[in-house]
Structure formats: structure tokens, C-alpha cells
Amino acid sequence: MSEIFKKITLDLNDAIKAKNSERVLTLRSIVSQKKDKEIELRISDQKEVLDVDIISILNKMMKQRKESIEMYEKGGRADLIEKEKFEIKVIEDFLPEQMSDDEINQACKNAISESNAQSIKDMGKVMQILKNNYLGKMDFAKAGKILKEKLQG
């Protein structure tokens, strides 16, 4: 079993005992996403959900909540914004520490030189290197912007 998922399961049990219903809802949502991933994997060679898969699930959930916050801000729904922000905090508890902007910038430089990228056409190769090395730790939207600047110039 994934180490991250073990932590999620323990935290879920603690939240249930503490009657922290908001946290329980968010954690159960993560468990549900993991079960969906298990079903998806039944047809592939990979039989169990790994930490990489859990990180991917958590990142997807974070992205969904950030998009919801943007929509709620446009709609003036402060009550729902707070709920989404709470869920983001719960999800962040299980993600590896995120890289700073300077660290992302340096990683992009290293990946460009490692892949011998010359132009924007090589961006896919560079992103693949970054994803292989920094999945769950890097904001790939920021990395994409940095790569575009470096590969166009």
C-alpha cells in the first residue's frame, strides 16, 4: 500500500473519532478517487495504486478546487470559497513540499541542458524530464511559463 495512502487512512480514522465532519468528507473524497484509480488499473499491468498515483490524484483534486474558487469568486460566494480553501489545506497535508519559484527556475534550466532543447518544439521533451523528476513537488503551470520564456528567447 502507498505510504501516502496509509497516512490518509490513519488521518481519516482520527477525523472520524474527533467528529470532524468537514475533514472526513475531504478525506473520503480522496479515498473514493483512489478506488476509482484501482478500478482503472485492473485492466493494466500495474495492480496497486502507488505513491505517484496518489500524488497525481491529489494534484488533480487541488486543481479542481482552485478552479472552483475562481468561479465562486466571480459569483460572490464567499461561503463556498472558504469550504474549498479548507479542502485545499487538507489535501496539501499529504502532498510533498512544493518547490519554490527559484527551484523551479533552476530545474527548468537543468532539464533544458539535459535534453539539449533548442526551441519551443522541444518543450515536450523538457516537460517529460521535469515530470519524471519532480512529480508532486513542482507546479507544472509555472514550469511551462518558464520554459516558454527560455525556449523562445
mmCIF file of C-alpha atoms in Angstrom:
data_model
loop_
_atom_site.group_PDB
_atom_site.id
_atom_site.type_symbol
_atom_site.label_atom_id
_atom_site.label_comp_id
_atom_site.label_asym_id
_atom_site.label_seq_id
_atom_site.Cartn_x
_atom_site.Cartn_y
_atom_site.Cartn_z
ATOM 1 C CA MET A 1 0.000 0.000 0.000
ATOM 2 C CA SER A 2 1.123 3.526 -0.769
ATOM 3 C CA GLU A 3 2.788 5.291 2.191
ATOM 4 C CA ILE A 4 0.812 8.453 1.484
ATOM 5 C CA PHE A 5 -2.441 6.494 1.424
ATOM 6 C CA LYS A 6 -1.587 4.890 4.782
ATOM 7 C CA LYS A 7 -1.315 8.403 6.246
ATOM 8 C CA ILE A 8 -4.625 9.387 4.652
ATOM 9 C CA THR A 9 -6.338 6.310 6.119
ATOM 10 C CA LEU A 10 -4.957 6.991 9.611
ATOM 11 C CA ASP A 11 -5.983 10.645 9.368
ATOM 12 C CA LEU A 12 -9.463 9.624 8.233
ATOM 13 C CA ASN A 13 -9.850 7.360 11.272
ATOM 14 C CA ASP A 14 -8.684 10.165 13.581
ATOM 15 C CA ALA A 15 -11.080 12.651 11.943
ATOM 16 C CA ILE A 16 -13.982 10.225 12.359
ATOM 17 C CA LYS A 17 -13.156 9.736 16.045
ATOM 18 C CA ALA A 18 -12.842 13.514 16.511
ATOM 19 C CA LYS A 19 -16.176 14.027 14.696
ATOM 20 C CA ASN A 20 -14.509 16.494 12.317
ATOM 21 C CA SER A 21 -17.110 16.127 9.564
ATOM 22 C CA GLU A 22 -15.557 18.598 7.088
ATOM 23 C CA ARG A 23 -12.202 16.834 7.207
ATOM 24 C CA VAL A 24 -13.889 13.425 6.976
ATOM 25 C CA LEU A 25 -15.699 14.499 3.797
ATOM 26 C CA THR A 26 -12.482 15.634 2.121
ATOM 27 C CA LEU A 27 -10.566 12.518 3.151
ATOM 28 C CA ARG A 28 -13.378 10.246 1.971
ATOM 29 C CA SER A 29 -13.275 12.055 -1.346
ATOM 30 C CA ILE A 30 -9.568 11.161 -1.635
ATOM 31 C CA VAL A 31 -10.342 7.524 -0.758
ATOM 32 C CA SER A 32 -13.058 7.491 -3.420
ATOM 33 C CA GLN A 33 -10.646 8.840 -6.052
ATOM 34 C CA LYS A 34 -8.145 6.146 -5.074
ATOM 35 C CA LYS A 35 -10.789 3.435 -5.516
ATOM 36 C CA ASP A 36 -11.603 4.832 -8.963
ATOM 37 C CA LYS A 37 -7.902 4.598 -9.816
ATOM 38 C CA GLU A 38 -7.812 0.961 -8.589
ATOM 39 C CA ILE A 39 -10.693 0.115 -10.910
ATOM 40 C CA GLU A 40 -8.918 1.863 -13.769
ATOM 41 C CA LEU A 41 -5.718 -0.117 -13.083
ATOM 42 C CA ARG A 42 -7.453 -3.507 -13.195
ATOM 43 C CA ILE A 43 -7.067 -3.544 -16.973
ATOM 44 C CA SER A 44 -3.364 -2.624 -16.888
ATOM 45 C CA ASP A 45 -0.238 -4.444 -15.716
ATOM 46 C CA GLN A 46 0.021 -2.276 -12.615
ATOM 47 C CA LYS A 47 -2.078 -3.860 -9.880
ATOM 48 C CA GLU A 48 -1.809 -1.443 -6.975
ATOM 49 C CA VAL A 49 -2.018 2.309 -6.590
ATOM 50 C CA LEU A 50 1.441 3.749 -5.942
ATOM 51 C CA ASP A 51 2.508 6.988 -4.242
ATOM 52 C CA VAL A 52 2.953 8.521 -7.716
ATOM 53 C CA ASP A 53 -0.696 7.757 -8.470
ATOM 54 C CA ILE A 54 -1.856 9.202 -5.141
ATOM 55 C CA ILE A 55 0.168 12.383 -5.771
ATOM 56 C CA SER A 56 -1.417 12.659 -9.191
ATOM 57 C CA ILE A 57 -4.897 12.240 -7.666
ATOM 58 C CA LEU A 58 -4.157 14.871 -5.002
ATOM 59 C CA ASN A 59 -2.797 17.324 -7.578
ATOM 60 C CA LYS A 60 -5.897 16.864 -9.717
ATOM 61 C CA MET A 61 -8.119 17.482 -6.689
ATOM 62 C CA MET A 62 -6.133 20.636 -5.832
ATOM 63 C CA LYS A 63 -6.519 21.939 -9.360
ATOM 64 C CA GLN A 64 -10.291 21.307 -9.276
ATOM 65 C CA ARG A 65 -10.649 23.210 -6.013
ATOM 66 C CA LYS A 66 -8.589 26.163 -7.270
ATOM 67 C CA GLU A 67 -10.797 26.344 -10.365
ATOM 68 C CA SER A 68 -13.897 26.221 -8.151
ATOM 69 C CA ILE A 69 -12.551 29.089 -6.046
ATOM 70 C CA GLU A 70 -12.140 31.216 -9.188
ATOM 71 C CA MET A 71 -15.736 30.517 -10.214
ATOM 72 C CA TYR A 72 -17.073 31.193 -6.717
ATOM 73 C CA GLU A 73 -15.172 34.495 -6.580
ATOM 74 C CA LYS A 74 -16.856 35.572 -9.819
ATOM 75 C CA GLY A 75 -20.205 34.546 -8.359
ATOM 76 C CA GLY A 76 -19.607 36.231 -4.996
ATOM 77 C CA ARG A 77 -19.980 33.011 -2.985
ATOM 78 C CA ALA A 78 -17.628 33.606 -0.042
ATOM 79 C CA ASP A 79 -19.152 30.704 1.914
ATOM 80 C CA LEU A 80 -18.180 28.201 -0.776
ATOM 81 C CA ILE A 81 -14.727 29.755 -1.229
ATOM 82 C CA GLU A 82 -13.918 29.042 2.414
ATOM 83 C CA LYS A 83 -15.038 25.406 2.029
ATOM 84 C CA GLU A 84 -12.761 24.938 -0.994
ATOM 85 C CA LYS A 85 -9.815 26.589 0.791
ATOM 86 C CA PHE A 86 -10.311 24.231 3.744
ATOM 87 C CA GLU A 87 -10.284 21.221 1.406
ATOM 88 C CA ILE A 88 -7.092 22.501 -0.257
ATOM 89 C CA LYS A 89 -5.401 22.660 3.175
ATOM 90 C CA VAL A 90 -6.442 19.073 3.923
ATOM 91 C CA ILE A 91 -5.133 17.843 0.558
ATOM 92 C CA GLU A 92 -1.857 19.771 0.962
ATOM 93 C CA ASP A 93 -1.195 17.835 4.199
ATOM 94 C CA PHE A 94 -0.462 14.749 2.087
ATOM 95 C CA LEU A 95 1.494 16.286 -0.796
ATOM 96 C CA PRO A 96 5.286 16.579 -0.788
ATOM 97 C CA GLU A 97 6.591 20.071 -0.086
ATOM 98 C CA GLN A 98 6.264 22.246 -3.178
ATOM 99 C CA MET A 99 9.292 23.743 -4.897
ATOM 100 C CA SER A 100 9.930 27.487 -4.716
ATOM 101 C CA ASP A 101 9.958 29.645 -7.863
ATOM 102 C CA ASP A 102 13.771 29.752 -7.778
ATOM 103 C CA GLU A 103 13.962 25.951 -7.503
ATOM 104 C CA ILE A 104 11.539 25.562 -10.422
ATOM 105 C CA ASN A 105 13.598 28.009 -12.483
ATOM 106 C CA GLN A 106 16.813 26.071 -11.766
ATOM 107 C CA ALA A 107 15.161 22.718 -12.501
ATOM 108 C CA CYS A 108 13.947 24.097 -15.855
ATOM 109 C CA LYS A 109 17.469 25.256 -16.752
ATOM 110 C CA ASN A 110 18.863 21.841 -15.855
ATOM 111 C CA ALA A 111 16.191 19.990 -17.834
ATOM 112 C CA ILE A 112 16.772 22.189 -20.900
ATOM 113 C CA SER A 113 20.504 21.439 -20.864
ATOM 114 C CA GLU A 114 19.906 17.729 -20.131
ATOM 115 C CA SER A 115 17.560 17.394 -23.120
ATOM 116 C CA ASN A 116 19.615 19.673 -25.404
ATOM 117 C CA ALA A 117 16.428 21.613 -26.121
ATOM 118 C CA GLN A 118 16.882 24.343 -28.719
ATOM 119 C CA SER A 119 13.399 25.711 -29.330
ATOM 120 C CA ILE A 120 9.780 25.649 -28.232
ATOM 121 C CA LYS A 121 9.388 22.467 -30.326
ATOM 122 C CA ASP A 122 11.497 20.636 -27.713
ATOM 123 C CA MET A 123 9.253 21.670 -24.833
ATOM 124 C CA GLY A 124 7.621 18.215 -24.614
ATOM 125 C CA LYS A 125 10.987 16.520 -24.029
ATOM 126 C CA VAL A 126 11.876 19.017 -21.309
ATOM 127 C CA MET A 127 8.490 18.700 -19.581
ATOM 128 C CA GLN A 128 8.844 14.907 -19.587
ATOM 129 C CA ILE A 129 12.160 15.187 -17.744
ATOM 130 C CA LEU A 130 10.588 17.564 -15.206
ATOM 131 C CA LYS A 131 7.591 15.281 -14.670
ATOM 132 C CA ASN A 132 9.826 12.252 -14.186
ATOM 133 C CA ASN A 133 11.947 14.064 -11.598
ATOM 134 C CA TYR A 134 9.550 16.411 -9.808
ATOM 135 C CA LEU A 135 6.041 14.945 -9.932
ATOM 136 C CA GLY A 136 4.048 16.224 -6.979
ATOM 137 C CA LYS A 137 6.702 18.746 -5.981
ATOM 138 C CA MET A 138 6.519 21.176 -8.882
ATOM 139 C CA ASP A 139 3.810 23.478 -10.213
ATOM 140 C CA PHE A 140 3.978 22.483 -13.875
ATOM 141 C CA ALA A 141 1.948 25.517 -14.974
ATOM 142 C CA LYS A 142 4.747 27.755 -13.646
ATOM 143 C CA ALA A 143 7.364 25.488 -15.202
ATOM 144 C CA GLY A 144 5.582 25.711 -18.561
ATOM 145 C CA LYS A 145 5.688 29.522 -18.493
ATOM 146 C CA ILE A 146 9.381 29.489 -17.592
ATOM 147 C CA LEU A 147 10.172 27.004 -20.350
ATOM 148 C CA LYS A 148 8.301 29.050 -22.950
ATOM 149 C CA GLU A 149 10.331 32.145 -21.997
ATOM 150 C CA LYS A 150 13.645 30.285 -22.092
ATOM 151 C CA LEU A 151 12.993 28.313 -25.280
ATOM 152 C CA GLN A 152 11.614 31.255 -27.278
ATOM 153 C CA GLY A 153 14.419 33.641 -26.389
#
